[in-house]
PDB file of C-alpha atoms and ligand atoms in Angstrom:
ATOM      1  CA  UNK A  20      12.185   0.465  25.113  1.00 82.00           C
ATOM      2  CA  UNK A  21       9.582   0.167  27.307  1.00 94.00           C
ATOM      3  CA  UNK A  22       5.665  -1.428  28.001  1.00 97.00           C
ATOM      4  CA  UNK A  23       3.068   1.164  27.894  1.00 98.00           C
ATOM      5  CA  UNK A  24       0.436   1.143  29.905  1.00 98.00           C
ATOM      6  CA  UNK A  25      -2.689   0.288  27.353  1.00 98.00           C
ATOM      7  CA  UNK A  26      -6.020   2.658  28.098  1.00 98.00           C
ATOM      8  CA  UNK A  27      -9.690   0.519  28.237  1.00 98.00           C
ATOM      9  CA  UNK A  28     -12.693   2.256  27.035  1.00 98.00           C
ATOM     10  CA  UNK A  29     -14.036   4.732  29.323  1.00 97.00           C
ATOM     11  CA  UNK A  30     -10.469   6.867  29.641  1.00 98.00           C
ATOM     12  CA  UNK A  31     -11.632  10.211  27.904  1.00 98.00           C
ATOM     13  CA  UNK A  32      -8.377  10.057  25.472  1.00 98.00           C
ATOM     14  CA  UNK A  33      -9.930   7.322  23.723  1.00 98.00           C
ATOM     15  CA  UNK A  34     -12.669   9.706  22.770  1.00 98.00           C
ATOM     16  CA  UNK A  35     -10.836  12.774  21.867  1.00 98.00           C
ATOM     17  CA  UNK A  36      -9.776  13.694  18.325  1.00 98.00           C
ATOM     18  CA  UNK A  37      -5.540  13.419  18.187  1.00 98.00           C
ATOM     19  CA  UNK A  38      -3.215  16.009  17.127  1.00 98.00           C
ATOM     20  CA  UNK A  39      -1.459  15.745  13.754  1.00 98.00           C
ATOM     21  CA  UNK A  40       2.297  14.872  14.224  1.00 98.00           C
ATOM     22  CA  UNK A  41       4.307  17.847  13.572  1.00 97.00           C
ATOM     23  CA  UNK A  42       7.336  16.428  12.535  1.00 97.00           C
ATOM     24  CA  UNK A  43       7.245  12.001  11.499  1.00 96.00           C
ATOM     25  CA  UNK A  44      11.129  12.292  11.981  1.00 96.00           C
ATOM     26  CA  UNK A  45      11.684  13.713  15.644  1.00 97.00           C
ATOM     27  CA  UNK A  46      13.274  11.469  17.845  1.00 97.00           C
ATOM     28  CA  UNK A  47      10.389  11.552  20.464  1.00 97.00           C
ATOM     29  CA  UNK A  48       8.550   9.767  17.813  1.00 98.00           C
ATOM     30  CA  UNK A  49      10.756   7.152  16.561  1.00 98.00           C
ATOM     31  CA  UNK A  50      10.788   6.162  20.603  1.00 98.00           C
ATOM     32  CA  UNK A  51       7.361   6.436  20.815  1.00 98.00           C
ATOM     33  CA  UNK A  52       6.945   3.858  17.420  1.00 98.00           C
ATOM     34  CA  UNK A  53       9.288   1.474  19.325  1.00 98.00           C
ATOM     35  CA  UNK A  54       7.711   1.522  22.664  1.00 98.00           C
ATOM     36  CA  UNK A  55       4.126   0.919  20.990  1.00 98.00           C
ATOM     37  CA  UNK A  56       6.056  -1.654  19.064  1.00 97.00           C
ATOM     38  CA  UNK A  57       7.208  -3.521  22.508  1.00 97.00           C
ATOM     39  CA  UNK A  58       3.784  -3.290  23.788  1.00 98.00           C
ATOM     40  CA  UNK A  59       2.028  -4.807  20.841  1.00 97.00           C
ATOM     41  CA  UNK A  60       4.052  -7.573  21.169  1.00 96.00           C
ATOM     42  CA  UNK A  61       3.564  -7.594  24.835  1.00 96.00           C
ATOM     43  CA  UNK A  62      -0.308  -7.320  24.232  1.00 96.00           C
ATOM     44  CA  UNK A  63      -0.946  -9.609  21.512  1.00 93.00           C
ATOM     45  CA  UNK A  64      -2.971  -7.976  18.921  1.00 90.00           C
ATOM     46  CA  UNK A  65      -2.457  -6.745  15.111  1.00 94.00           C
ATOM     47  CA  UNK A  66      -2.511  -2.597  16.036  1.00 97.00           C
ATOM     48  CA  UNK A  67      -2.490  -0.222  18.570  1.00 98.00           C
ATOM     49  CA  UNK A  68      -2.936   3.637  17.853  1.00 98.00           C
ATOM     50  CA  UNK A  69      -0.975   6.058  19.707  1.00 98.00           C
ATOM     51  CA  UNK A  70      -4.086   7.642  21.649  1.00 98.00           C
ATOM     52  CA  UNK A  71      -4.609   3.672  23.117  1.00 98.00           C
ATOM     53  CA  UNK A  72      -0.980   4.451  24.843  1.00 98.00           C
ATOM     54  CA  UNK A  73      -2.526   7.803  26.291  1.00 98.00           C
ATOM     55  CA  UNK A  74      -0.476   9.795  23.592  1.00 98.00           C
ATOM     56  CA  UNK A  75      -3.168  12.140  21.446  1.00 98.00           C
ATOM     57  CA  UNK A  76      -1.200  11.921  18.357  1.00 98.00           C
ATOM     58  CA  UNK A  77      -2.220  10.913  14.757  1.00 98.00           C
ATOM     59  CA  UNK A  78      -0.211   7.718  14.640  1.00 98.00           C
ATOM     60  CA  UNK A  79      -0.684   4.018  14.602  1.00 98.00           C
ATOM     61  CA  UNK A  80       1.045   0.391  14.155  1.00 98.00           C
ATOM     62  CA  UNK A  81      -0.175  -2.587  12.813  1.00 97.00           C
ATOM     63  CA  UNK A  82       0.928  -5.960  11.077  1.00 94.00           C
ATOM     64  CA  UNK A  83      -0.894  -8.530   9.450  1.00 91.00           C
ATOM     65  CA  UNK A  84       0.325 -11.791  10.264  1.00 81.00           C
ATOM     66  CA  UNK A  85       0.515 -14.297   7.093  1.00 77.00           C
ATOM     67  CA  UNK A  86      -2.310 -17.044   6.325  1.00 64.00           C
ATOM     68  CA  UNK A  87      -5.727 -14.994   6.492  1.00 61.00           C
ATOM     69  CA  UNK A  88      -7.664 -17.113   4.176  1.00 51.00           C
ATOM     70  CA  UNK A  89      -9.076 -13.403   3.202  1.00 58.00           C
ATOM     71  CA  UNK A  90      -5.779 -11.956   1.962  1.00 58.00           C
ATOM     72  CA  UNK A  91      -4.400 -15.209   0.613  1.00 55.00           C
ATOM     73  CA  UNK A  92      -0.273 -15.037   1.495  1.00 56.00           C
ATOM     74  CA  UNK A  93      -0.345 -11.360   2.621  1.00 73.00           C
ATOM     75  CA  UNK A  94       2.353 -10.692   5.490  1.00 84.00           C
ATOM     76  CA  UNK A  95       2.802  -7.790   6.268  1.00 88.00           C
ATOM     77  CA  UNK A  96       5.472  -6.804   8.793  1.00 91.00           C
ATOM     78  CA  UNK A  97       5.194  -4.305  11.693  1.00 95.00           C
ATOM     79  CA  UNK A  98       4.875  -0.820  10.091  1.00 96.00           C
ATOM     80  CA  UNK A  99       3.836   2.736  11.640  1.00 98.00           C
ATOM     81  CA  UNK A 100       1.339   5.084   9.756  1.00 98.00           C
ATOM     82  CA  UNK A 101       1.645   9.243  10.979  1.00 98.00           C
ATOM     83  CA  UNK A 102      -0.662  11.421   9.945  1.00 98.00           C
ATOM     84  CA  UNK A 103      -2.874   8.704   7.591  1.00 98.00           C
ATOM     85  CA  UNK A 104      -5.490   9.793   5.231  1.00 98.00           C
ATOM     86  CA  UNK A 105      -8.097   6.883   4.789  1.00 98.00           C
ATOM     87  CA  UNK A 106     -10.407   7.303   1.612  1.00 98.00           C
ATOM     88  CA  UNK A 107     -12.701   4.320   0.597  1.00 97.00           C
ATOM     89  CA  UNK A 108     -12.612   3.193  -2.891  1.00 97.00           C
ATOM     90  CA  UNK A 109     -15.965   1.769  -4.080  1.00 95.00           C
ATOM     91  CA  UNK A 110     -18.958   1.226  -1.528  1.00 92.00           C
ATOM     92  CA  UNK A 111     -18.597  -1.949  -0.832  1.00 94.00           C
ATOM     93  CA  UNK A 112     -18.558  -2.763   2.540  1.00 94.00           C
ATOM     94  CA  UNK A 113     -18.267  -6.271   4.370  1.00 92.00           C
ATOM     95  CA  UNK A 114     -18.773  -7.709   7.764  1.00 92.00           C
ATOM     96  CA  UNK A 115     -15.322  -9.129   9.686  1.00 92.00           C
ATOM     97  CA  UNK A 116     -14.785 -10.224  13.816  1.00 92.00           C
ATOM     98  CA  UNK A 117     -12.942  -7.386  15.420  1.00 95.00           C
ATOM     99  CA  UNK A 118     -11.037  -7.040  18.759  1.00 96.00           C
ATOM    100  CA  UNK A 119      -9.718  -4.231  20.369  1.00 97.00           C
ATOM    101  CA  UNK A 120      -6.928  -3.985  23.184  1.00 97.00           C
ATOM    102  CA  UNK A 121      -8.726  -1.435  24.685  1.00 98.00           C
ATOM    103  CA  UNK A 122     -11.961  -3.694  24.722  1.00 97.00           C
ATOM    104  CA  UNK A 123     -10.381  -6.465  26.246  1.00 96.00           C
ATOM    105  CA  UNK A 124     -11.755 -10.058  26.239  1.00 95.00           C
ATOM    106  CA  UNK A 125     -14.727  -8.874  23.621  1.00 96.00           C
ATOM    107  CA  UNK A 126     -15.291  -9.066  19.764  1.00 94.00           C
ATOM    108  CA  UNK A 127     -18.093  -8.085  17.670  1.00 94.00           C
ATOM    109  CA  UNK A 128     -18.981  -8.098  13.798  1.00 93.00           C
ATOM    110  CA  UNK A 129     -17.856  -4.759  12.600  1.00 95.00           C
ATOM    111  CA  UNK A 130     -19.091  -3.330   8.982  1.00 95.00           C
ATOM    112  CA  UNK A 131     -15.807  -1.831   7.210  1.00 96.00           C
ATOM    113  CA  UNK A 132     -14.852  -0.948   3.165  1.00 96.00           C
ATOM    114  CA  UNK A 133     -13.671  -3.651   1.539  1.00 95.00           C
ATOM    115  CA  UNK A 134     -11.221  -1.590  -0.188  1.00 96.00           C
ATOM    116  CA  UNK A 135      -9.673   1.417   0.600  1.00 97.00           C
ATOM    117  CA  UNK A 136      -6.615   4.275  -0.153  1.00 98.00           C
ATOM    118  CA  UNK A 137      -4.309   4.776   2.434  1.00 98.00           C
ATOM    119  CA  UNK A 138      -2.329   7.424   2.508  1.00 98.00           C
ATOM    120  CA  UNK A 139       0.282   8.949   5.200  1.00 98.00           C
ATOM    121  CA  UNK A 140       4.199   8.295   6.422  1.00 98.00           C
ATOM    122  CA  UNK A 141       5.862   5.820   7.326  1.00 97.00           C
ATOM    123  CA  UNK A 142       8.010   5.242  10.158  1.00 94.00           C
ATOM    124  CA  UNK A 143      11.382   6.790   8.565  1.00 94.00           C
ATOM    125  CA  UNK A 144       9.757   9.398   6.705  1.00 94.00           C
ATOM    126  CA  UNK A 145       8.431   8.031   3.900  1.00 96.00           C
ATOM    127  CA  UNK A 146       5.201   8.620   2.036  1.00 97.00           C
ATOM    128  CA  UNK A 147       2.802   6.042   2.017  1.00 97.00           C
ATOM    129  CA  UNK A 148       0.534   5.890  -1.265  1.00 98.00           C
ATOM    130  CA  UNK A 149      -1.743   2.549  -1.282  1.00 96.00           C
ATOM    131  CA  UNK A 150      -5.088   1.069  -2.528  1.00 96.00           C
ATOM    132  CA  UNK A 151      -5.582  -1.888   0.312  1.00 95.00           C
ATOM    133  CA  UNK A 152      -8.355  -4.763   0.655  1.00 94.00           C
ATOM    134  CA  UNK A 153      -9.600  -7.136   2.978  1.00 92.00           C
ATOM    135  CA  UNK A 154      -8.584  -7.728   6.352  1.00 92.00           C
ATOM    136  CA  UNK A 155      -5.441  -5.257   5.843  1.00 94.00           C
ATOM    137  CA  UNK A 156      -7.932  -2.737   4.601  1.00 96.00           C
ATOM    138  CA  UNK A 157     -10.479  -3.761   7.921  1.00 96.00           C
ATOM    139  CA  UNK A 158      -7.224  -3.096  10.697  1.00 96.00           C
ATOM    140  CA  UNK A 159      -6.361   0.035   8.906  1.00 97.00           C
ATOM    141  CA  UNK A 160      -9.790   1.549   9.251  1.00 98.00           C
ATOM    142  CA  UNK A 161      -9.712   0.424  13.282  1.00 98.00           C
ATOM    143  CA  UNK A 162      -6.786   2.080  13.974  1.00 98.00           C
ATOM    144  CA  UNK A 163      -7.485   5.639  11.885  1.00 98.00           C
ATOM    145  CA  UNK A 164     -10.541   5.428  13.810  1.00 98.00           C
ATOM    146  CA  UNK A 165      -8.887   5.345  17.300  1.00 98.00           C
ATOM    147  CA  UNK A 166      -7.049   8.245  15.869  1.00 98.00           C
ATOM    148  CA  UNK A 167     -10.837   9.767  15.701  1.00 98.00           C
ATOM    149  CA  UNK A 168     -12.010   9.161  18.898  1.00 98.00           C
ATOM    150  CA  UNK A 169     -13.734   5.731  17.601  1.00 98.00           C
ATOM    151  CA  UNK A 170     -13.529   2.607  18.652  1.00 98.00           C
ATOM    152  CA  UNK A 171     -15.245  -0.614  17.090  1.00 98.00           C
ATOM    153  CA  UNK A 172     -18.322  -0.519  18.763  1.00 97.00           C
ATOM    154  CA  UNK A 173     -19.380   3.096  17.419  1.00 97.00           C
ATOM    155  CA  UNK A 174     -19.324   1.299  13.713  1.00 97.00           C
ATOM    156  CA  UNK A 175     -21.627  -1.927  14.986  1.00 95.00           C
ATOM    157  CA  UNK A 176     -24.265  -2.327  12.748  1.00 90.00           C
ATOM    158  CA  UNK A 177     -26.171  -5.473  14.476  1.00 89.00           C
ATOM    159  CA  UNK A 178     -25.164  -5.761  18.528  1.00 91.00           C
ATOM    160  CA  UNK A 179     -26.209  -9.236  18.323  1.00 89.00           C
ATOM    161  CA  UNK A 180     -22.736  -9.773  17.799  1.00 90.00           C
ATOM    162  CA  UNK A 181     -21.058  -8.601  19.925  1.00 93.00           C
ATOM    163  CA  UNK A 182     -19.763 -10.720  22.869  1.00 93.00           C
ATOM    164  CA  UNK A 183     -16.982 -12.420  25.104  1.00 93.00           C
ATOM    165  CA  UNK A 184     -14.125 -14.359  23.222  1.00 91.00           C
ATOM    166  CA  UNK A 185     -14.727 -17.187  25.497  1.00 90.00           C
ATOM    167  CA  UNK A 186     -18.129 -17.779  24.331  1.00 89.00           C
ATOM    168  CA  UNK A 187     -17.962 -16.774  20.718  1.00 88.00           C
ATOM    169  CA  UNK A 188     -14.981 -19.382  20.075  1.00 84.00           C
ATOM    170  CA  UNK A 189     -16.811 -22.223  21.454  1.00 85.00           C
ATOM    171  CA  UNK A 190     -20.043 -21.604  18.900  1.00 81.00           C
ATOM    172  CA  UNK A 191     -19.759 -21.042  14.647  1.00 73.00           C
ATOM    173  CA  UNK A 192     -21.251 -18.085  14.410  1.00 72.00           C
ATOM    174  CA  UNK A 193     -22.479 -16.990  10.860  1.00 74.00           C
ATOM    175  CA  UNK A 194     -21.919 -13.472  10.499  1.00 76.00           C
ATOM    176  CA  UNK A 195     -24.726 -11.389   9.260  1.00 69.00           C
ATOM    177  CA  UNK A 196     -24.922 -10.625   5.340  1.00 61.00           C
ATOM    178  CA  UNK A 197     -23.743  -7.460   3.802  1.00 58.00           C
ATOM    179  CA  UNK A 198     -26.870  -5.444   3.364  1.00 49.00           C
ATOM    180  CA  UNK A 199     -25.008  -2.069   4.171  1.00 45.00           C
ATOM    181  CA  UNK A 200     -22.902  -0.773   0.921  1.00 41.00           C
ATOM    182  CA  UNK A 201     -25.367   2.723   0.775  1.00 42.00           C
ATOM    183  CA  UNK A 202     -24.819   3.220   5.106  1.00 43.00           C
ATOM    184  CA  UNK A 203     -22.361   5.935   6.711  1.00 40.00           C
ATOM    185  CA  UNK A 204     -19.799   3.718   8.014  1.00 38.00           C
ATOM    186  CA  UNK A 205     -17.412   6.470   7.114  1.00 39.00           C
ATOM    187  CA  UNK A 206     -17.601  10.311   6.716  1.00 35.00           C
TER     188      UNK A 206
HETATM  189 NI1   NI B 317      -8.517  -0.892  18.822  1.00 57.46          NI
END
């Protein structure tokens, strides 16, 4: 296992559009899933996308830790997505604080679906066939994004929020109400 060394924004391969992954069960990408694994935990955040690690390839990780008053109980454990297929399910769309490893030290109000189907394979080769919500449903769309060439503050709707953890934490910031179901957040 190893650390990878994360890209920031401004390093072209966070732009480019990534390369489906031939094969979800070569050993090259197990290793890959692990390393991104170690440097997630190294990092600190909820995802990281393969193209973030300067690999171009049509795979992310994420978790979502237990207790989001959002998602009630949900806990969901480190998992890896290849080759996902995001569709939104209804046009609701609502406002949530996002971060980015490759943004670091900055967090903005980001518009994403409330609810969406994800669909891809896991990390041993299984098929993955779900309707999510919330903030599962919010990291999901971040990472396919990064998978895109996208990153967070491409989707901002209102750069009034946008700004430096250190001074967001220290105010309650409202975020801005939901006026946005009929705009292309998604394509
Ligand atoms: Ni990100």
């Amino acid at each position: 296992m190893a650390i990878l060394k994360i890209a920031r924004m401004g390093h072209p391969v966070l732009l480019a559009r990534a390369a489906p992954v031939a094969d979800p069960r070569a050993p090259e990408i197990a290793r890959l899933i692990e390393n991104m694994a170690e440097t997630l935990e190294d990092a600190g955040g909820v995802g990281l996308a393969a193209p973030q690690v300067h690999e171009s390839l049509r795979l992310f990780i994420y978790k979502v830790p237990g207790g989001r008053a959002e998602d009630g109980a949900l806990d969901i454990p480190l998992r890896a997505v290849i080759n996902p297929v995001i569709t939104p399910v209804g046009d609701q769309v609502v406002m949530g604080w996002e971060g980015c490893l490759s943004i670091p030290g900055l967090r903005a109000a980001v518009p994403r679906y409330e609810t969406v189907w994800l669909q891809g394979v896991d990390g041993a080769g299984a098929a993955i066939d779900e309707e999510i919500s919330g903030f599962h449903a919010r990291v999901v769309q971040h990472e396919a994004d990064h998978l895109d060439g996208v990153m967070y503050p491409m989707r901002m709707a209102d750069f009034r929020y946008f700004g430096f953890n250190e001074e967001l934490q220290k105010f309650e910031f409202p975020l801005p109400a939901i006026k946005l179901a009929k705009e292309p957040v998604d394509e």
